[in-house]
Coordinates of C-alpha atoms and ligand atoms in Angstrom, one line a residue:
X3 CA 25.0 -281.9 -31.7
X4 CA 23.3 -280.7 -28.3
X5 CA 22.8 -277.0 -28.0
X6 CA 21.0 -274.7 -25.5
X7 CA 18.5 -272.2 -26.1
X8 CA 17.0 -269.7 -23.9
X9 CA 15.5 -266.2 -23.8
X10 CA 15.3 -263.4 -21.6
X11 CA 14.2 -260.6 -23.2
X12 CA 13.4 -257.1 -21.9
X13 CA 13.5 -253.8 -23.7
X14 CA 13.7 -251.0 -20.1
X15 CA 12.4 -248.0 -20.1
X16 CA 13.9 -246.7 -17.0
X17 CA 11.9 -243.5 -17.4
X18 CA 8.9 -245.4 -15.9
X19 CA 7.3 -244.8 -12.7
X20 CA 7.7 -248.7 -11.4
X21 CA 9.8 -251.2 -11.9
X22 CA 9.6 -254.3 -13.7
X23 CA 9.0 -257.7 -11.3
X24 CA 8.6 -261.6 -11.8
X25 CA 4.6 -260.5 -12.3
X26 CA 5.4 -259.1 -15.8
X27 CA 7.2 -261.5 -16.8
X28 CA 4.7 -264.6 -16.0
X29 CA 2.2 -262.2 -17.4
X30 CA 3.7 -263.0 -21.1
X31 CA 5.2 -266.5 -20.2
X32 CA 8.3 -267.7 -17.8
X33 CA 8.7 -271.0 -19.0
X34 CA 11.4 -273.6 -18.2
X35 CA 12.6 -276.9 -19.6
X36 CA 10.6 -278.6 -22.1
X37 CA 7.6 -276.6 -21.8
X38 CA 9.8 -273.9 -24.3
X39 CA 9.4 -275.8 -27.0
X40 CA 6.2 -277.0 -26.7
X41 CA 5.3 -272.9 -26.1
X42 CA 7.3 -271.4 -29.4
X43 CA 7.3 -274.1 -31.7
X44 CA 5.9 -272.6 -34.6
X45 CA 5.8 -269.3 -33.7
X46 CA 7.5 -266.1 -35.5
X47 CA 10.0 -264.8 -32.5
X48 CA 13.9 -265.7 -32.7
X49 CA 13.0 -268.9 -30.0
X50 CA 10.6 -270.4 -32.5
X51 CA 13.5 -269.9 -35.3
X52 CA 16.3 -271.6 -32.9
X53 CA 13.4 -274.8 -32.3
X54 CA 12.7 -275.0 -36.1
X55 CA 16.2 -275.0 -37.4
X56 CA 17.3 -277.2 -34.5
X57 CA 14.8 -279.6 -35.5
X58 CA 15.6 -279.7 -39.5
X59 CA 19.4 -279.8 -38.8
X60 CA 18.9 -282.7 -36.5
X61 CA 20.1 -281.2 -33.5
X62 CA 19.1 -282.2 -29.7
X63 CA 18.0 -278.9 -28.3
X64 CA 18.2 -278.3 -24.5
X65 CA 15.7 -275.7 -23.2
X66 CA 16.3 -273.5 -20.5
X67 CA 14.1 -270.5 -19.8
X68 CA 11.7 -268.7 -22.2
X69 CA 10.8 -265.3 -21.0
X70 CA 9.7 -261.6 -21.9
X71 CA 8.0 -258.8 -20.5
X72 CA 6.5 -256.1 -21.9
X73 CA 8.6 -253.1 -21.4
X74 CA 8.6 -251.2 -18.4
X75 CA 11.0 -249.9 -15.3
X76 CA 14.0 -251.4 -14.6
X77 CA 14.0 -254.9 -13.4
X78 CA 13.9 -255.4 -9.8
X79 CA 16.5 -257.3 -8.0
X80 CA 14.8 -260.0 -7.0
X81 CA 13.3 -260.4 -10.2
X82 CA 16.9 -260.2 -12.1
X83 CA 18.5 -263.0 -9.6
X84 CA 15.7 -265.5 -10.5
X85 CA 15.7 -264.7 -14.4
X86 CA 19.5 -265.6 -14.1
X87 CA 18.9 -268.3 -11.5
X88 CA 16.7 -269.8 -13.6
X89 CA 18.8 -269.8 -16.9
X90 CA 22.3 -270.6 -15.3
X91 CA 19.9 -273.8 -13.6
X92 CA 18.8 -274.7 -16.9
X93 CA 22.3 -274.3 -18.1
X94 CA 24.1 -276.7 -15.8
X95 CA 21.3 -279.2 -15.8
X96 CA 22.2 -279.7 -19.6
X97 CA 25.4 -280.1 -19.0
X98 CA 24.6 -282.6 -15.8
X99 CA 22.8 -284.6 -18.3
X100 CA 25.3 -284.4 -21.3
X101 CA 27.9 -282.4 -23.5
X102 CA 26.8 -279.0 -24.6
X103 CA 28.1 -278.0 -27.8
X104 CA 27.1 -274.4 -28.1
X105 CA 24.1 -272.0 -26.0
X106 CA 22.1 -269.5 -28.4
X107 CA 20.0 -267.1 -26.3
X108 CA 17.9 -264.9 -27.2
X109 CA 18.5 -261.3 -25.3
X110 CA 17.1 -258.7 -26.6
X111 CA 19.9 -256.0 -25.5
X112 CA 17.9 -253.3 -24.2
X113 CA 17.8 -254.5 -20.7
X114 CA 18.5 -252.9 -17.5
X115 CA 18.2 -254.4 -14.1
X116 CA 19.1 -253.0 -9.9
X117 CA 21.8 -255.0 -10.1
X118 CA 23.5 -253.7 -13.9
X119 CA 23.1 -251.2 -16.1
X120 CA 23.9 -254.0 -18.6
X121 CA 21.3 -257.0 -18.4
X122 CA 22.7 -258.9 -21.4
X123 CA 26.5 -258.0 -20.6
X124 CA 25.8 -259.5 -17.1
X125 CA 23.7 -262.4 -18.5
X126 CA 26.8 -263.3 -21.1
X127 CA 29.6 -263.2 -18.3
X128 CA 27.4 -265.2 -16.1
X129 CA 27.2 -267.7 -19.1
X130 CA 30.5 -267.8 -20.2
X131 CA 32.2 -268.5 -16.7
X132 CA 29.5 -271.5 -16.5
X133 CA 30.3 -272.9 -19.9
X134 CA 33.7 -271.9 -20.3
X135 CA 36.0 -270.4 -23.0
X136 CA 35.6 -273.1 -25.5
X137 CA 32.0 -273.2 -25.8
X138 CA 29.8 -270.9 -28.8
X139 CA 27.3 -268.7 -27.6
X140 CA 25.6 -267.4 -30.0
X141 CA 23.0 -264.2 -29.4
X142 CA 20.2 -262.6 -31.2
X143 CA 19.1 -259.1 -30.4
X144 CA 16.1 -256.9 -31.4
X145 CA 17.6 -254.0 -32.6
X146 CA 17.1 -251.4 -29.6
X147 CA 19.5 -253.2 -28.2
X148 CA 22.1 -251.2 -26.4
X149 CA 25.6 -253.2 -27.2
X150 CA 28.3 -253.2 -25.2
X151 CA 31.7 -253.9 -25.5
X152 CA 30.7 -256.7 -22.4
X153 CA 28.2 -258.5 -24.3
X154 CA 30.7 -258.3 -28.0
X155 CA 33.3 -260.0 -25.3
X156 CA 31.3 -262.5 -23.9
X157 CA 29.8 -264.0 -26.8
X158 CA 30.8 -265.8 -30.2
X159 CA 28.0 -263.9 -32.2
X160 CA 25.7 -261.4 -31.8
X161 CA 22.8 -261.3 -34.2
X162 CA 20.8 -258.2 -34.1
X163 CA 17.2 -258.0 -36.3
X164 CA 17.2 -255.9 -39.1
X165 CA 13.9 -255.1 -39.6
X166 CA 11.7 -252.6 -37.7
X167 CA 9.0 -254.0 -37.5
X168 CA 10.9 -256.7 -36.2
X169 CA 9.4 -259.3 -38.7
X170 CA 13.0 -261.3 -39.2
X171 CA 13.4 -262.5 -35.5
X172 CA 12.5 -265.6 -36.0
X173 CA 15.0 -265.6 -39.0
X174 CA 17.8 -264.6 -36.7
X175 CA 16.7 -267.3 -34.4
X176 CA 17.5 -269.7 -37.4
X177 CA 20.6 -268.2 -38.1
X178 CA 21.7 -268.3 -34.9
X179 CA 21.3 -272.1 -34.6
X180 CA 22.9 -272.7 -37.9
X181 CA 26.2 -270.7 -37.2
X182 CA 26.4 -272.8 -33.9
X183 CA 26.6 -275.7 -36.2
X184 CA 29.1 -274.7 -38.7
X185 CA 31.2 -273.3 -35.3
X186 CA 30.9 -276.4 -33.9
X187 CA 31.9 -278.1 -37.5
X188 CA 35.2 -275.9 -37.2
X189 CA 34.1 -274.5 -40.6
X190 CA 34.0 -270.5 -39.4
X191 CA 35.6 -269.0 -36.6
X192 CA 33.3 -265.4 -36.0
X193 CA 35.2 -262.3 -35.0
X194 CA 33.4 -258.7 -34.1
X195 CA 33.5 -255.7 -34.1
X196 CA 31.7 -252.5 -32.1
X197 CA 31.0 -249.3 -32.6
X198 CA 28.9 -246.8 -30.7
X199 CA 27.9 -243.9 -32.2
X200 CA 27.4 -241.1 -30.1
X201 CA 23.8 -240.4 -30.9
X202 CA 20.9 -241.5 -30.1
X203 CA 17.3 -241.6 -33.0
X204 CA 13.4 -241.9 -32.6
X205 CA 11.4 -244.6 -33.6
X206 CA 12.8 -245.5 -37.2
X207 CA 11.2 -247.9 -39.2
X208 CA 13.0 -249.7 -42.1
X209 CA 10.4 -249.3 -44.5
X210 CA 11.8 -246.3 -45.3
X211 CA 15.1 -244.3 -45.6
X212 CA 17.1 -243.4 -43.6
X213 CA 17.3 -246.7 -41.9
X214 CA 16.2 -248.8 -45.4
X215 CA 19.0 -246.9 -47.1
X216 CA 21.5 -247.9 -43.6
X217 CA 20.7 -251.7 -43.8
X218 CA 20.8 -251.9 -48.0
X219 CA 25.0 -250.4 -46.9
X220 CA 24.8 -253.4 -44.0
X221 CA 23.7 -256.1 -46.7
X222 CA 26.5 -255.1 -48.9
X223 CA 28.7 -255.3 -46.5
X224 CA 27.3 -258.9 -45.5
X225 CA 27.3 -260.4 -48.7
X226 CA 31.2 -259.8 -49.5
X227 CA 33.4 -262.5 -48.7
X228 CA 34.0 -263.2 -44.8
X229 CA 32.0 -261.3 -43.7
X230 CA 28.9 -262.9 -41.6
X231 CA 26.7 -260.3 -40.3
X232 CA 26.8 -256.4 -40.6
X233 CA 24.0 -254.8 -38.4
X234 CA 22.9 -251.2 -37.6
X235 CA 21.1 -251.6 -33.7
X236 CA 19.4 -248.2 -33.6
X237 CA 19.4 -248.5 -29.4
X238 CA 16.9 -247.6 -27.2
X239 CA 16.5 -244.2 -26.3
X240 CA 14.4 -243.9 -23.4
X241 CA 17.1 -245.9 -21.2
X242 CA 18.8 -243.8 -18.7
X243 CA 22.2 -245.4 -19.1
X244 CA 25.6 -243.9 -19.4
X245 CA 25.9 -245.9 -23.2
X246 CA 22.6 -245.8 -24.7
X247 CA 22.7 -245.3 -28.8
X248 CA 23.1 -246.5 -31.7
X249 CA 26.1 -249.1 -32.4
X250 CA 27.0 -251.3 -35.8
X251 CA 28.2 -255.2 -35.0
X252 CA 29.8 -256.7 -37.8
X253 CA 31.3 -260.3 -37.7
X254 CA 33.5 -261.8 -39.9
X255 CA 34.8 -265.1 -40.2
X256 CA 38.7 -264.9 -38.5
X257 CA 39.4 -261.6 -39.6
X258 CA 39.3 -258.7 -36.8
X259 CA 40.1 -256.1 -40.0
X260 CA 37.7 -257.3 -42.2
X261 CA 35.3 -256.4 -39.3
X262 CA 36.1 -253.6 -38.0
X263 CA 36.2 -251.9 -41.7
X264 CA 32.6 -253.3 -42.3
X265 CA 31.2 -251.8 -38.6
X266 CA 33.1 -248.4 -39.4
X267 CA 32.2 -248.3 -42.9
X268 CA 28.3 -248.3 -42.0
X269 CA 28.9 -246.5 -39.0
X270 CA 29.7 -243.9 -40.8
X271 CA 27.3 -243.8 -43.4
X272 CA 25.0 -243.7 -40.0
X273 CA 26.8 -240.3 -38.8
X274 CA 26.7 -238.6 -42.4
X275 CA 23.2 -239.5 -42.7
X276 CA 21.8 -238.3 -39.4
X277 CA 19.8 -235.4 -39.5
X278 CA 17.8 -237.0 -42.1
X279 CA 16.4 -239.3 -38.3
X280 CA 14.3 -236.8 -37.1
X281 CA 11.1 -237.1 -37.4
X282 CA 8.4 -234.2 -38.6
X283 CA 5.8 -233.5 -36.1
X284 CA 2.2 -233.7 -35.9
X285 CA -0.2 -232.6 -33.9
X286 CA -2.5 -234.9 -32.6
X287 CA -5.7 -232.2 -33.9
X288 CA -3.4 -232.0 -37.4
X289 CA -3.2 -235.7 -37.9
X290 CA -7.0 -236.1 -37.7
X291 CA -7.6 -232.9 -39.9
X292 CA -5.5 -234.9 -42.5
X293 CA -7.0 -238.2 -41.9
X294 CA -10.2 -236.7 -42.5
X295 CA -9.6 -235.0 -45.6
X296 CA -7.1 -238.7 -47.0
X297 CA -8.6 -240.8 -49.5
X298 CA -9.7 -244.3 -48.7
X299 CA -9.8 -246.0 -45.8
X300 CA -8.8 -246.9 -42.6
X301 CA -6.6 -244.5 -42.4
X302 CA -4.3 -245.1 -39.3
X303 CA -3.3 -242.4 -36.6
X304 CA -0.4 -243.8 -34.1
X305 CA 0.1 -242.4 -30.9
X306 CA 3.8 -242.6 -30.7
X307 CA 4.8 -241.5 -27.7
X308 CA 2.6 -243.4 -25.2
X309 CA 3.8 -246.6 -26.9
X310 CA 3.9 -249.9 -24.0
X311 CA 5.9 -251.3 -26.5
X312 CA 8.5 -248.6 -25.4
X313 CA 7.4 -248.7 -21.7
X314 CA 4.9 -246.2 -21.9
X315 CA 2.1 -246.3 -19.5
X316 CA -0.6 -246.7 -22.4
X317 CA -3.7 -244.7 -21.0
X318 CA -2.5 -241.5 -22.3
X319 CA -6.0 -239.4 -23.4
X320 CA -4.5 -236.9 -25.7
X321 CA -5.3 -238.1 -29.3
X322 CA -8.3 -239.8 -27.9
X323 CA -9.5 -237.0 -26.6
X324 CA -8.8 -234.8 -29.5
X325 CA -10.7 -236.9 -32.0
X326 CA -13.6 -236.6 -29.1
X327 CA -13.8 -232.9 -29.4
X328 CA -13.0 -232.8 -33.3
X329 CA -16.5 -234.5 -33.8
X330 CA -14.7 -237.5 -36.4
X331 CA -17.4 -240.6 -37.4
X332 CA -16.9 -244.2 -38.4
X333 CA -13.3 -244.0 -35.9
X334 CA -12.3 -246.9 -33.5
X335 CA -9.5 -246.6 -31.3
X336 CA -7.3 -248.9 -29.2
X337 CA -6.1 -249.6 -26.8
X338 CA -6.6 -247.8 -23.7
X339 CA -4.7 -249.7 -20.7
X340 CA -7.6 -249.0 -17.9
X341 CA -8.3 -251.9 -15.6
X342 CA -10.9 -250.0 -13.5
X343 CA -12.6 -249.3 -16.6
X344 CA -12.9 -252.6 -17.8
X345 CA -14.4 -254.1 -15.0
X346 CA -16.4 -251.6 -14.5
X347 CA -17.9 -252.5 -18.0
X348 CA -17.7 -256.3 -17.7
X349 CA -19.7 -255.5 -13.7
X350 CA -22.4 -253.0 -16.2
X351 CA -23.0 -256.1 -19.2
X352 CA -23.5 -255.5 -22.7
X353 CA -26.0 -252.8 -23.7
X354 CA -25.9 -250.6 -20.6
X355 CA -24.5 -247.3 -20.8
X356 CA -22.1 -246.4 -17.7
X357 CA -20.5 -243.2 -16.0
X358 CA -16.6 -244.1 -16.5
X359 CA -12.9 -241.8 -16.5
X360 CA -11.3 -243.8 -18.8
X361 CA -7.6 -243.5 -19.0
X362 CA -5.3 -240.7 -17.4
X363 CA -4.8 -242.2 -14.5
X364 CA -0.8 -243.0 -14.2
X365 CA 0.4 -239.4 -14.5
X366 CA 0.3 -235.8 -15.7
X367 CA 2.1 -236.3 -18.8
X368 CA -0.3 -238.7 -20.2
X369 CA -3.3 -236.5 -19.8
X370 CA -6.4 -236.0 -17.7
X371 CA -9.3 -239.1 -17.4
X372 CA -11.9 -238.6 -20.4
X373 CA -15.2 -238.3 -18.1
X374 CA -18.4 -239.5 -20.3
X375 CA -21.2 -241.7 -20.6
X376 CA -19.8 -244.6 -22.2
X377 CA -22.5 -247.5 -23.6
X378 CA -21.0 -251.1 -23.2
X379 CA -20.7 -253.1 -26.8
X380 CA -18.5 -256.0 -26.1
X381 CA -16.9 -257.7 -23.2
X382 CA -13.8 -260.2 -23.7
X383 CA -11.0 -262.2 -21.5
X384 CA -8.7 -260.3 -23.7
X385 CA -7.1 -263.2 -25.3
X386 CA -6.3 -263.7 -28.7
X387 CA -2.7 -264.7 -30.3
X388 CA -0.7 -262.4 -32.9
X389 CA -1.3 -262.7 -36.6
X390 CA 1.0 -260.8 -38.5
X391 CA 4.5 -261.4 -39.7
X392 CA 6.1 -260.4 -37.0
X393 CA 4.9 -262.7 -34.3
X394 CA 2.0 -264.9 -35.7
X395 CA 1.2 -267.4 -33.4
X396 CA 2.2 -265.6 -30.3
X397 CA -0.2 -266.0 -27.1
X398 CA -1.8 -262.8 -26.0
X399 CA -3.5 -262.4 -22.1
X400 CA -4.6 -258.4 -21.8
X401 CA -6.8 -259.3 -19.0
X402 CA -10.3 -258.4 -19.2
X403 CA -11.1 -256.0 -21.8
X404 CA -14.3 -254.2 -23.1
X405 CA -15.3 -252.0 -26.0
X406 CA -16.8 -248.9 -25.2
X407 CA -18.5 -246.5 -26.9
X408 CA -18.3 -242.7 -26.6
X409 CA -19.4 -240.3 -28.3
X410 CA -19.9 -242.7 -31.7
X411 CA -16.0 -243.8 -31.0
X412 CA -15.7 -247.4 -30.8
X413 CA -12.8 -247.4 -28.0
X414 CA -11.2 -250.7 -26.8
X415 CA -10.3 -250.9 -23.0
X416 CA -7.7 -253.9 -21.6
X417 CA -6.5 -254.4 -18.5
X418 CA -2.9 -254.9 -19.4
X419 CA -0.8 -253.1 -21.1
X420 CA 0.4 -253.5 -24.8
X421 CA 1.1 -251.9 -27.8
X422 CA -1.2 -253.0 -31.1
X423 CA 0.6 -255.0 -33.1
X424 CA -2.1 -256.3 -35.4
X425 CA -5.9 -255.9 -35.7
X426 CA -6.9 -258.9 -33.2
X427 CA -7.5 -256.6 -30.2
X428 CA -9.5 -254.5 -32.3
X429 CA -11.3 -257.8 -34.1
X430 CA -11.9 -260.3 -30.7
X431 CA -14.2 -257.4 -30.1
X432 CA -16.1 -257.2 -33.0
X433 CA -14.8 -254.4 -34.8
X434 CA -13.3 -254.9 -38.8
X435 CA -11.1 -251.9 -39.2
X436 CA -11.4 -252.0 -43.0
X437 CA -14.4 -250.8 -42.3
X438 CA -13.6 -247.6 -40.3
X439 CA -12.5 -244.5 -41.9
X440 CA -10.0 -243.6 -38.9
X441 CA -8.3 -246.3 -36.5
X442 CA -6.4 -244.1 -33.8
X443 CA -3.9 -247.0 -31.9
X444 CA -0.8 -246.9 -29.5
X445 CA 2.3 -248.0 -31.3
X446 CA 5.6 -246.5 -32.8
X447 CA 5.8 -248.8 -35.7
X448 CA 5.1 -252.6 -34.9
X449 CA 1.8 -252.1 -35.9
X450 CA 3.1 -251.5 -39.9
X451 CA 3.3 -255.1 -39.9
X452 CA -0.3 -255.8 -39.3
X453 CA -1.2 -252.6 -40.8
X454 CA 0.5 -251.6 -44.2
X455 CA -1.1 -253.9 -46.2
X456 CA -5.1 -252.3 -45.0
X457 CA -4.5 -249.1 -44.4
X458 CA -5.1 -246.7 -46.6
X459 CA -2.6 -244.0 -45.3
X460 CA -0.9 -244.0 -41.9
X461 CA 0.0 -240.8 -39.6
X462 CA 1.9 -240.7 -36.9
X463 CA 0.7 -238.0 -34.1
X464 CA 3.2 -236.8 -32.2
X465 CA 1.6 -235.9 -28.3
X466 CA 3.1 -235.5 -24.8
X467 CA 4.0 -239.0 -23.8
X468 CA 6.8 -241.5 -22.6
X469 CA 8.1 -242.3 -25.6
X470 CA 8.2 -238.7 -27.5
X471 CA 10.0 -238.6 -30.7
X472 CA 11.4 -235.7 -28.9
X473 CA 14.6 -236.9 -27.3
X474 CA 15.0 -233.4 -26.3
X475 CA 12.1 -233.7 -23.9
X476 CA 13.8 -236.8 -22.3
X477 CA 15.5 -235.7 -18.7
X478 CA 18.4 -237.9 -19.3
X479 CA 20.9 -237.5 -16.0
X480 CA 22.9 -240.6 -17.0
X481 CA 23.4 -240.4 -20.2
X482 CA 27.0 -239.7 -21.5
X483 CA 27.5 -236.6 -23.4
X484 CA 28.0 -235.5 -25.5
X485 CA 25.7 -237.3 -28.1
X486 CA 23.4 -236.3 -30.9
X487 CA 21.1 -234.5 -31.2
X488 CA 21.2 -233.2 -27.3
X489 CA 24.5 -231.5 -28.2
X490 CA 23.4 -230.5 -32.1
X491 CA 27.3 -229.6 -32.7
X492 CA 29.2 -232.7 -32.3
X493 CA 31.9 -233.7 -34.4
X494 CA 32.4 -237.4 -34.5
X495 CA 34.2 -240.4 -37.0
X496 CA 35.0 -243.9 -36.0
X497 CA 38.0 -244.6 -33.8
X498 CA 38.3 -241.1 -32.6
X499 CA 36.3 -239.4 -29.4
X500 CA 33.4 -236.9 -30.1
X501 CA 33.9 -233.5 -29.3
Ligands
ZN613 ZN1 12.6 -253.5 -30.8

């Protein structure tokens, strides 16, 4: 059997100030034919799943394109016609050179380009008229996806994650490989079903309820008979797009009913249980008052809302600023995106103390610069590759980066944006966090996955930012309303309109 694999993957925040161009995509890898799997073999993302089960079923795999930026503004137009250029050449080269019995891509779902408001729905078609009717194309998504009706036409399966932290990508990069087999085999012949939920929820991790108790409903669901996958995409909120939300795809082998009762059974299990998404807020000077007074240590403070791994900007100063003034000890802190900043300290040296206004600089809502004397401790390329479950193994480039300190904070400064996902960024540059009291990072929950098993406690701080928890502080002009929780009244079930 010969199947494709390919990825483009972009989660847009069209909220952003910039848009997103080829540049931040070769900045995380844009690779093409072979060189895909000799990039993600062996690594945890669904691409390194899709090589590895290709590889013990005994499958020829055809590479295409591997590519992912970290999230940002929507995609330029240039930038979308050679992402699709490129895949749709990969594409037809495989088929120059021989059959093709299926394509699995991995698409995140969450994208939005010039051109579309629906990356992946414009990907699929694009696919589909190349390959034809006949062919399985199989899909995994991270589960900010924003499905469409477009993408659950266009393709044979859709796989969403089901984990936040996304730690089973590279299971649903297996999976998708091994239902292309059995479709091929004529064993199982996948039908699906949408639903979109009128509503829209912060950052949810499934460690906990309500999205733990959501997906234990989903699992049910997927372990009755015929039924092949039941997923709850929470969607990504900070997409200015008339159908952003939350949507449940469930698949079930050759009967549409079967599916649809599965996707409206969880669906509304989803509605019922929705007040119980918001999230409680903290103040940035709360969370370190209660970090202070936790037992053990580190105890973790995120900065939720100027995530990068939600398109934020990442050199918001507020919680770095307020464990400044609240006088804390024994506290690191990462990262602050600051390129100026870290030349500046790589242009000083190790040792010497330097004038710097570190972060602030893309924006009002992320704060002013921190102005201080800051004393050079480390200097690094900012390379290192991911180590916990969720990506292990993945290269990491954040440009040069430095560790500063101020005011007895250890602060780490890159030069590229991204959200900590482990403790490497905090490690290449000398610092153990097991043995800080306070570690104040810029995530929403990836970080859980390098972080639960160390930390001691965790508190999320909820600041000004790009990617609030607040979805009533998002200026939405797109959106379609109603939706919850911007109109708090809405009545809603499945197959009927929300008024
Ligand atoms: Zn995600």
């Amino acid at each position: 059997m010969r199947i494709v694999i390919g990825e483009i993957a972009h989660e847009t925040n069209t909220f952003c100030p910039g848009q997103t161009t080829e540049d931040h995509f070769r900045a995380r890898g844009w690779v093409v034919g072979q060189e895909v799997i000799e990039r993600y073999a062996g690594i945890r993302s669904d691409i390194g799943g899709m090589i590895a089960a290709g590889n013990d079923l005994g499958h020829e795999l055809a590479p295409t394109l591997a590519t992912w930026a970290e999230p940002w503004g929507t995609i330029a137009l240039a930038t979308y016609n050679r992402l699709l250029g490129d895949l749709l050449d990969g594409i037809q080269a495989a088929m120059a050179s021989g059959p093709v019995d299926a394509v699995c891509l991995a698409l995140h779902g969450a994208g939005v380009a010039d051109a579309t408001d629906d990356l992946e729905g414009s990907i699929l078609t694009a696919v589909r008229d190349l390959v034809g009717p006949n062919t399985p194309i199989i899909v995994t998504l991270d589960l900010h996806g924003n499905v469409t009706p477009t993408m659950v036409e266009q393709a044979t399966v859709l796989l969403g994650c089901h984990l936040y932290p996304h730690v089973d990508a590279y299971e649903r990069g297996v999976e998708a490989i091994e239902l292309a087999d059995r479709i091929v085999r004529g064993e199982i012949s996948p039908v699906a079903h949408l639903v979109q939920i009128p509503m829209l929820i912060p950052t949810s991790t499934t460690d906990v309820d309500p999205a733990k108790a959501i997906n234990a409903v989903c699992a049910e669901w997927e372990a009755r008979p015929g039924v092949i996958d039941c997923t709850f995409m929470h969607g990504f909120p900070y997409t200015d797009i008339p159908r952003a939300g939350v949507t449940v795809t469930a698949t079930a082998d050759g009967d549409p009913a079967l599916a649809q009762k599965a996707a409206e059974a969880v669906a509304s299990e989803l509605w019922a249980r929705r007040n119980e998404f918001v999230l409680a807020a903290v103040s940035a000077e709360e969370a370190i008052a209660r970090a202070i007074e936790a037992p053990g240590q580190p105890v973790v403070i995120n900065e939720t809302a100027d995530n990068p791994g939600g398109g934020a900007p990442g050199d918001a100063t507020h919680l770095l600023r307020a464990m400044l003034a609240s006088g804390v000890s024994n506290t690191c802190f990462g990262a602050v995106c600051d390129a100026e900043t870290a030349r500046a300290a790589h242009e000083a040296g190790v040792g010497v103390t330097i004038p710097v206004k570190l972060g602030g600089k893309s924006g009002p809502l992320n704060g002013d610069p921190i102005e201080a004397e800051a004393t050079v401790v480390a200097i690094t390329d900012g390379r290192f590759n991911a180590t916990s479950s969720m990506m292990a193994g993945m290269p990491f480039d954040l440009g040069p980066s430095a560790r500063l300190n101020i005011g007895g904070i250890d602060i780490v400064v890159t030069s590229r944006r991204s959200q900590v996902f482990d403790p490497e960024i905090f490690r290449i540059h000398g610092i153990d966090v097991t043995t800080y009291k306070i570690v104040g990072l810029k995530s929403s929950q990836h970080f859980r996955a390098g972080f639960l098993d160390i930390a001691a406690s965790i508190i999320r701080a909820d600041t000004p930012g790009a990617t609030s928890i607040d979805l009533h502080a998002i200026p939405y002009e797109r959106l379609k309303r109603p939706i919850w929780p911007l109109d708090a009244d809405l009545t809603w079930a499945p197959n009927s309109s929300p008024t």
